[in-house]
Amino acid sequence: MLVLGIESSCDETGVALVDASGQGVPALLAHALHSQIDMHQAYGGVVPELASRDHIRRVLPLISEVLGQAQRSLADVDVVAYTRGPGLAGALLVGAGVACSLAAALGKPVMGVHHLEGHLLSPFLSSDPPQFSFVALLVSGGHTQLMRVDRVGSYELLGETIDDAAGEAFDKSAKLLGLPYPGGPHLAKLGQGGNAQAFKLPRPLLHSGDLDFSFSGLKTAVLTQAKKLGDPMDEQARADLAASTQAAIVEVLVKKSLKALEQTGLTRLVVAGGVGANALLREQLNAAGAKKGIRVHYPEMHLCTDNGAMIALAAGMRLQAGLESLQRGYTFDVKPRWGLAEITA
Ligand code: KG4
Ligand code: ZN
């Protein structure tokens, strides 16, 4: 059972082929990615119309590349999967349109996949895959959620951000420090040479007693500090502010994840989404986990940010779990806003 997966929800065009035969974790046969970061950087963020147009240019060559890598042809593909949402409407429509036309031409079934389900199952492709049940910390540019996951298709929302996402907090703070888009990795790098205690920044909702997050106040605090430092900013102070910002975001993510584990009584944590690539977050979660007997699982570094592998994987795992009846209907819609709870079986 070969599943071709297409991701186009934001600024990465990703394509992958997995083999979901049998009941084992689907095997990743090949994947290819084109990141639009360079194109959007000039604008300081993703320009939706440019994103859609670039997906159109990239998707077919990427499909050829993946099939070439796997030494397979289109005729070998059994199911075509695509990201149905959430994401940018125009960008999603490109992946959905290409997937449905391709499947129609091949006479094969097509399947729309939830982007966040892809992220949270992505650690199953790592060399240290998790076992159910686990708590998932989903931290991307658009989402910050804690979920209880008992099996494929069973997602219980435990808490989420009431305003900005963790990735957004990284990106907006980075912008205030004059760093390019997407700011998360740049801010982390700048912070390496800084003192994380130099600035006292807020840890919103840290002691709220629930599992919700709030990051919009942090950005305001960073803005206030940045203004005080003036322009041009002293280089050491800039690094200190980057380190302090990262420490504030990471501390909240770590403490709330531990609280979720405590509340559910689970001992496995899965971290997924772009911010899951953050080294300080990994270091602190690993250290806390080692102390408390908690196993922490991550996607491979290159599968933390958006990619086609997680979409093909999620489609394959849903098929294996019997959650999908394969359709040969090729009308489609996309769901720019789509909660994971809506697909909970
Ligand atoms: O999952 P993703 O690729 O796209 C969304 O679905 O949003 O996540 C992108 C986010 C961006 O906000 C980016 O700044 C952040 O992940 N990110 C990081 C790191 N690498 C990516 N944030 C902090 N540290 C990193 N190393
Ligand atoms: Zn994503």
Short mmCIF file of C-alpha atoms in Angstrom, two decimals, residues 4-345:
data_model
loop_
_atom_site.label_atom_id
_atom_site.label_comp_id
_atom_site.label_asym_id
_atom_site.label_seq_id
_atom_site.Cartn_x
_atom_site.Cartn_y
_atom_site.Cartn_z
CA LEU A 4 1.89 9.62 -1.79
CA GLY A 5 1.60 12.62 0.59
CA ILE A 6 1.46 16.28 -0.42
CA GLU A 7 1.86 19.14 2.08
CA SER A 8 1.18 22.75 1.03
CA SER A 9 -0.50 24.43 4.03
CA CYS A 10 1.95 27.28 4.48
CA ASP A 11 5.43 28.09 3.15
CA GLU A 12 6.83 24.63 2.52
CA THR A 13 5.95 22.35 -0.38
CA GLY A 14 6.55 18.80 0.79
CA VAL A 15 6.04 15.48 -0.99
CA ALA A 16 6.72 11.97 0.32
CA LEU A 17 6.04 8.33 -0.41
CA VAL A 18 5.41 5.81 2.41
CA ASP A 19 4.71 2.11 2.37
CA ALA A 20 1.81 1.40 4.73
CA SER A 21 1.50 -2.33 4.01
CA GLY A 22 0.86 -4.51 7.05
CA GLN A 23 0.38 -3.12 10.54
CA GLY A 24 3.89 -1.84 11.35
CA VAL A 25 4.69 1.88 11.32
CA PRO A 26 4.60 2.97 7.64
CA ALA A 27 8.07 3.05 6.11
CA LEU A 28 9.27 6.30 4.60
CA LEU A 29 10.53 5.46 1.09
CA ALA A 30 11.41 8.99 -0.07
CA HIS A 31 10.64 12.61 0.63
CA ALA A 32 11.48 15.99 -0.86
CA LEU A 33 10.86 19.52 0.29
CA HIS A 34 11.04 23.03 -1.06
CA SER A 35 11.09 25.78 1.54
CA GLN A 36 9.88 29.24 0.49
CA ILE A 37 11.65 30.96 3.38
CA ASP A 38 14.07 32.88 1.12
CA MET A 39 11.17 34.19 -0.98
CA HIS A 40 9.14 35.45 2.01
CA GLN A 41 12.11 36.80 3.96
CA ALA A 42 12.07 40.13 2.10
CA TYR A 43 8.54 40.75 3.44
CA GLY A 44 9.25 39.69 7.05
CA GLY A 45 6.60 36.96 6.93
CA VAL A 46 4.60 34.66 4.68
CA VAL A 47 2.77 36.40 1.79
CA PRO A 48 -0.17 34.04 1.12
CA GLU A 49 -0.58 34.74 -2.61
CA LEU A 50 3.14 34.27 -3.27
CA ALA A 51 3.01 31.04 -1.26
CA SER A 52 0.16 29.61 -3.39
CA ARG A 53 1.89 30.51 -6.65
CA ASP A 54 5.14 28.95 -5.56
CA HIS A 55 3.41 25.71 -4.46
CA ILE A 56 2.03 25.47 -8.02
CA ARG A 57 5.56 25.76 -9.44
CA ARG A 58 7.13 23.25 -7.06
CA VAL A 59 4.69 20.45 -6.48
CA LEU A 60 4.95 18.45 -9.72
CA PRO A 61 8.79 18.50 -9.89
CA LEU A 62 8.85 17.39 -6.23
CA ILE A 63 6.51 14.47 -7.00
CA SER A 64 8.83 13.38 -9.83
CA GLU A 65 11.83 13.73 -7.51
CA VAL A 66 10.23 11.56 -4.81
CA LEU A 67 9.16 8.85 -7.25
CA GLY A 68 12.67 8.89 -8.76
CA GLN A 69 14.31 8.57 -5.33
CA ALA A 70 12.05 5.64 -4.44
CA GLN A 71 12.47 4.12 -7.91
CA ARG A 72 8.71 3.89 -8.33
CA SER A 73 6.30 5.26 -10.90
CA LEU A 74 2.93 7.00 -10.54
CA ALA A 75 1.23 3.71 -11.42
CA ASP A 76 2.62 2.22 -8.17
CA VAL A 77 0.83 4.80 -6.00
CA ASP A 78 -2.23 3.32 -4.23
CA VAL A 79 -3.53 6.42 -2.42
CA VAL A 80 -2.87 10.14 -2.84
CA ALA A 81 -3.00 12.12 0.43
CA TYR A 82 -2.90 15.88 0.88
CA THR A 83 -3.14 18.42 3.69
CA ARG A 84 -6.80 19.49 3.89
CA GLY A 85 -6.19 22.02 6.70
CA PRO A 86 -5.61 23.97 8.81
CA GLY A 87 -3.49 26.50 6.92
CA LEU A 88 -3.64 29.21 4.26
CA ALA A 89 -6.70 28.66 2.05
CA GLY A 90 -4.98 29.35 -1.28
CA ALA A 91 -1.94 27.28 -0.40
CA LEU A 92 -4.11 24.36 0.73
CA LEU A 93 -6.12 24.54 -2.50
CA VAL A 94 -2.97 23.92 -4.55
CA GLY A 95 -2.15 20.67 -2.75
CA ALA A 96 -5.78 19.57 -2.70
CA GLY A 97 -6.28 20.38 -6.40
CA VAL A 98 -3.12 18.60 -7.49
CA ALA A 99 -3.81 15.55 -5.29
CA CYS A 100 -7.38 15.16 -6.52
CA SER A 101 -6.52 15.64 -10.21
CA LEU A 102 -3.64 13.21 -9.95
CA ALA A 103 -5.77 10.62 -8.15
CA ALA A 104 -8.57 11.08 -10.71
CA ALA A 105 -6.13 10.59 -13.59
CA LEU A 106 -4.74 7.46 -11.93
CA GLY A 107 -8.17 6.17 -10.90
CA LYS A 108 -6.92 5.88 -7.31
CA PRO A 109 -8.48 7.04 -4.03
CA VAL A 110 -7.63 10.35 -2.44
CA MET A 111 -7.53 11.38 1.22
CA GLY A 112 -7.47 14.76 3.00
CA VAL A 113 -5.23 14.83 6.08
CA HIS A 114 -5.23 17.09 9.15
CA HIS A 115 -1.92 18.98 9.26
CA LEU A 116 -1.66 18.76 13.06
CA GLU A 117 -2.30 15.02 13.07
CA GLY A 118 0.68 14.82 10.72
CA HIS A 119 2.84 16.81 13.13
CA LEU A 120 1.88 14.82 16.17
CA LEU A 121 2.38 11.43 14.53
CA SER A 122 5.70 12.50 12.95
CA PRO A 123 7.84 11.11 15.83
CA PHE A 124 6.72 7.61 14.70
CA LEU A 125 9.20 8.05 11.83
CA SER A 126 12.09 8.61 14.26
CA SER A 127 14.60 6.02 15.41
CA ASP A 128 12.95 6.16 18.87
CA PRO A 129 9.22 5.98 18.10
CA PRO A 130 6.69 6.47 20.92
CA GLN A 131 4.01 4.05 22.09
CA PHE A 132 0.42 5.01 22.86
CA SER A 133 -0.81 6.55 25.16
CA PHE A 134 1.08 9.84 25.38
CA VAL A 135 0.76 13.55 25.93
CA ALA A 136 1.60 15.57 22.82
CA LEU A 137 3.01 19.07 22.98
CA LEU A 138 2.26 20.60 19.60
CA VAL A 139 4.27 23.76 19.10
CA SER A 140 4.32 25.41 15.69
CA GLY A 141 4.01 28.84 14.13
CA GLY A 142 0.23 28.70 14.34
CA HIS A 143 -0.53 26.33 17.22
CA THR A 144 0.38 25.62 20.82
CA GLN A 145 -1.61 22.74 22.24
CA LEU A 146 -1.33 19.94 24.75
CA MET A 147 -3.22 16.81 23.76
CA ARG A 148 -3.89 13.42 25.21
CA VAL A 149 -3.40 10.80 22.49
CA ASP A 150 -4.58 7.26 23.19
CA ARG A 151 -4.41 5.90 19.65
CA VAL A 152 -4.44 7.12 16.05
CA GLY A 153 -7.53 9.31 15.71
CA SER A 154 -8.05 9.85 19.45
CA TYR A 155 -7.08 13.40 20.35
CA GLU A 156 -8.27 15.09 23.53
CA LEU A 157 -7.40 18.75 23.88
CA LEU A 158 -5.97 19.39 27.36
CA GLY A 159 -4.97 23.02 26.89
CA GLU A 160 -3.97 25.54 24.26
CA THR A 161 -2.85 29.10 23.75
CA ILE A 162 -5.48 31.77 24.23
CA ASP A 163 -3.60 34.20 21.94
CA ASP A 164 -0.23 33.85 20.15
CA ALA A 165 1.39 30.48 19.42
CA ALA A 166 4.85 29.66 20.79
CA GLY A 167 6.37 29.89 17.29
CA GLU A 168 4.66 33.23 16.81
CA ALA A 169 6.17 34.46 20.10
CA PHE A 170 9.61 33.41 18.83
CA ASP A 171 9.00 35.03 15.43
CA LYS A 172 7.54 38.31 16.70
CA SER A 173 10.23 38.75 19.37
CA ALA A 174 12.91 37.95 16.81
CA LYS A 175 11.52 40.63 14.49
CA LEU A 176 11.79 43.17 17.33
CA LEU A 177 15.45 42.19 17.66
CA GLY A 178 15.97 42.82 13.95
CA LEU A 179 16.27 39.14 13.01
CA PRO A 180 15.03 37.65 9.70
CA TYR A 181 11.90 35.50 9.24
CA PRO A 182 11.22 32.88 10.54
CA GLY A 183 12.78 34.19 13.71
CA GLY A 184 12.72 31.10 15.97
CA PRO A 185 16.02 29.51 14.90
CA HIS A 186 17.73 32.94 14.55
CA LEU A 187 16.63 34.00 18.03
CA ALA A 188 17.87 30.69 19.48
CA LYS A 189 21.25 31.19 17.79
CA LEU A 190 21.62 34.79 18.96
CA GLY A 191 20.62 33.74 22.49
CA GLN A 192 23.52 31.25 22.65
CA GLY A 193 25.89 34.07 23.50
CA GLY A 194 23.49 35.74 25.94
CA ASN A 195 22.59 35.67 29.61
CA ALA A 196 19.07 34.25 30.05
CA GLN A 197 18.72 35.92 33.46
CA ALA A 198 19.59 39.42 32.20
CA PHE A 199 15.98 40.46 31.58
CA LYS A 200 12.99 39.63 33.76
CA LEU A 201 10.27 38.71 31.27
CA PRO A 202 6.75 37.51 32.12
CA ARG A 203 5.77 33.82 32.21
CA PRO A 204 2.04 34.29 31.51
CA LEU A 205 -0.41 31.72 32.93
CA LEU A 206 2.48 29.75 34.47
CA HIS A 207 0.54 29.33 37.71
CA SER A 208 -2.96 29.49 36.24
CA GLY A 209 -3.71 25.95 37.41
CA ASP A 210 -4.89 24.92 33.92
CA LEU A 211 -3.00 23.83 30.80
CA ASP A 212 -3.58 26.95 28.74
CA PHE A 213 -0.87 29.27 27.42
CA SER A 214 -0.64 32.98 26.62
CA PHE A 215 2.28 34.52 24.77
CA SER A 216 1.06 37.90 23.52
CA GLY A 217 2.17 39.74 26.69
CA LEU A 218 5.69 38.43 26.26
CA LYS A 219 6.03 40.11 22.89
CA THR A 220 4.93 43.42 24.45
CA ALA A 221 7.50 43.00 27.24
CA VAL A 222 10.23 42.31 24.66
CA LEU A 223 9.15 45.43 22.74
CA THR A 224 9.40 47.54 25.91
CA GLN A 225 12.91 46.24 26.66
CA ALA A 226 14.02 46.65 23.03
CA LYS A 227 12.85 50.29 23.04
CA LYS A 228 14.80 50.94 26.25
CA LEU A 229 17.94 49.52 24.64
CA GLY A 230 17.62 51.98 21.75
CA ASP A 231 18.80 51.69 18.18
CA PRO A 232 21.37 50.39 17.36
CA MET A 233 21.17 47.93 20.21
CA ASP A 234 24.26 46.98 22.16
CA GLU A 235 25.24 43.53 20.80
CA GLN A 236 25.61 41.86 24.21
CA ALA A 237 22.28 43.31 25.42
CA ARG A 238 20.64 42.04 22.23
CA ALA A 239 21.97 38.53 22.83
CA ASP A 240 20.87 38.75 26.49
CA LEU A 241 17.36 39.76 25.46
CA ALA A 242 17.20 36.88 22.94
CA ALA A 243 18.36 34.40 25.60
CA SER A 244 15.86 35.79 28.15
CA THR A 245 12.99 35.56 25.64
CA GLN A 246 13.81 31.99 24.72
CA ALA A 247 14.11 31.05 28.41
CA ALA A 248 10.65 32.52 29.15
CA ILE A 249 8.94 30.63 26.30
CA VAL A 250 10.74 27.37 27.06
CA GLU A 251 10.05 27.51 30.80
CA VAL A 252 6.30 27.83 30.24
CA LEU A 253 6.27 25.02 27.65
CA VAL A 254 8.25 22.69 29.93
CA LYS A 255 6.25 23.38 33.11
CA LYS A 256 2.87 23.02 31.39
CA SER A 257 3.95 19.79 29.67
CA LEU A 258 5.01 18.33 33.02
CA LYS A 259 1.70 19.40 34.53
CA ALA A 260 -0.19 17.69 31.70
CA LEU A 261 1.75 14.47 32.35
CA GLU A 262 1.03 14.73 36.06
CA GLN A 263 -2.69 15.34 35.47
CA THR A 264 -3.12 12.47 33.02
CA GLY A 265 -0.79 10.08 34.87
CA LEU A 266 0.96 9.35 31.55
CA THR A 267 4.74 8.90 31.32
CA ARG A 268 5.38 9.62 27.65
CA LEU A 269 5.63 13.00 26.01
CA VAL A 270 5.72 13.59 22.27
CA VAL A 271 6.93 16.98 21.07
CA ALA A 272 6.02 18.04 17.55
CA GLY A 273 5.92 21.12 15.30
CA GLY A 274 8.59 23.61 14.27
CA VAL A 275 9.42 24.81 17.80
CA GLY A 276 10.19 21.16 18.66
CA ALA A 277 13.52 21.77 16.89
CA ASN A 278 14.53 24.20 19.66
CA ALA A 279 17.64 22.86 21.42
CA LEU A 280 16.94 24.50 24.80
CA LEU A 281 13.41 23.07 24.84
CA ARG A 282 14.77 19.60 24.09
CA GLU A 283 17.52 19.94 26.71
CA GLN A 284 15.13 21.05 29.46
CA LEU A 285 12.45 18.47 28.62
CA ASN A 286 15.05 15.70 28.53
CA ALA A 287 16.50 16.79 31.89
CA ALA A 288 13.07 17.04 33.54
CA GLY A 289 12.04 13.74 31.95
CA ALA A 290 15.15 11.93 33.23
CA LYS A 291 14.36 13.14 36.77
CA LYS A 292 10.71 12.12 36.67
CA GLY A 293 10.89 8.87 34.71
CA ILE A 294 9.29 10.38 31.61
CA ARG A 295 10.24 9.38 28.06
CA VAL A 296 10.32 12.27 25.63
CA HIS A 297 10.02 11.59 21.90
CA TYR A 298 10.75 14.00 19.06
CA PRO A 299 10.53 13.88 15.29
CA GLU A 300 13.85 13.72 13.48
CA MET A 301 15.21 17.29 13.28
CA HIS A 302 14.42 17.66 9.56
CA LEU A 303 10.82 16.49 10.12
CA CYS A 304 10.03 19.03 12.87
CA THR A 305 8.94 21.75 10.46
CA ASP A 306 6.33 21.18 7.75
CA ASN A 307 6.98 18.28 5.38
CA GLY A 308 5.23 15.74 3.17
CA ALA A 309 6.44 12.72 5.15
CA MET A 310 4.16 13.47 8.10
CA ILE A 311 1.15 13.78 5.78
CA ALA A 312 1.84 10.48 4.00
CA LEU A 313 2.53 8.87 7.42
CA ALA A 314 -0.72 10.14 9.00
CA ALA A 315 -2.70 8.93 5.97
CA GLY A 316 -1.01 5.51 6.17
CA MET A 317 -1.61 5.19 9.92
CA ARG A 318 -5.28 6.17 9.58
CA LEU A 319 -5.73 3.57 6.86
CA GLN A 320 -4.05 0.90 8.98
CA ALA A 321 -6.28 1.83 11.93
CA GLY A 322 -9.38 1.39 9.74
CA LEU A 323 -10.39 5.02 10.20
CA GLU A 324 -10.75 5.81 6.51
CA SER A 325 -12.97 4.41 3.82
CA LEU A 326 -11.16 5.12 0.60
CA GLN A 327 -13.06 7.43 -1.73
CA ARG A 328 -12.86 7.70 -5.48
CA GLY A 329 -14.81 10.96 -5.45
CA TYR A 330 -12.65 13.86 -6.51
CA THR A 331 -14.56 16.91 -5.37
CA PHE A 332 -12.70 18.64 -2.58
CA ASP A 333 -12.78 21.40 -0.05
CA VAL A 334 -10.09 22.72 2.26
CA LYS A 335 -10.41 23.66 5.91
CA PRO A 336 -8.22 26.69 6.74
CA ARG A 337 -9.52 26.52 10.34
CA TRP A 338 -9.92 23.00 11.64
CA GLY A 339 -9.60 21.75 15.20
CA LEU A 340 -8.06 18.33 15.82
CA ALA A 341 -10.96 17.46 18.12
CA GLU A 342 -13.20 17.46 15.01
CA ILE A 343 -11.47 14.36 13.65
CA THR A 344 -11.39 12.46 16.93
CA ALA A 345 -12.90 9.05 16.36
#
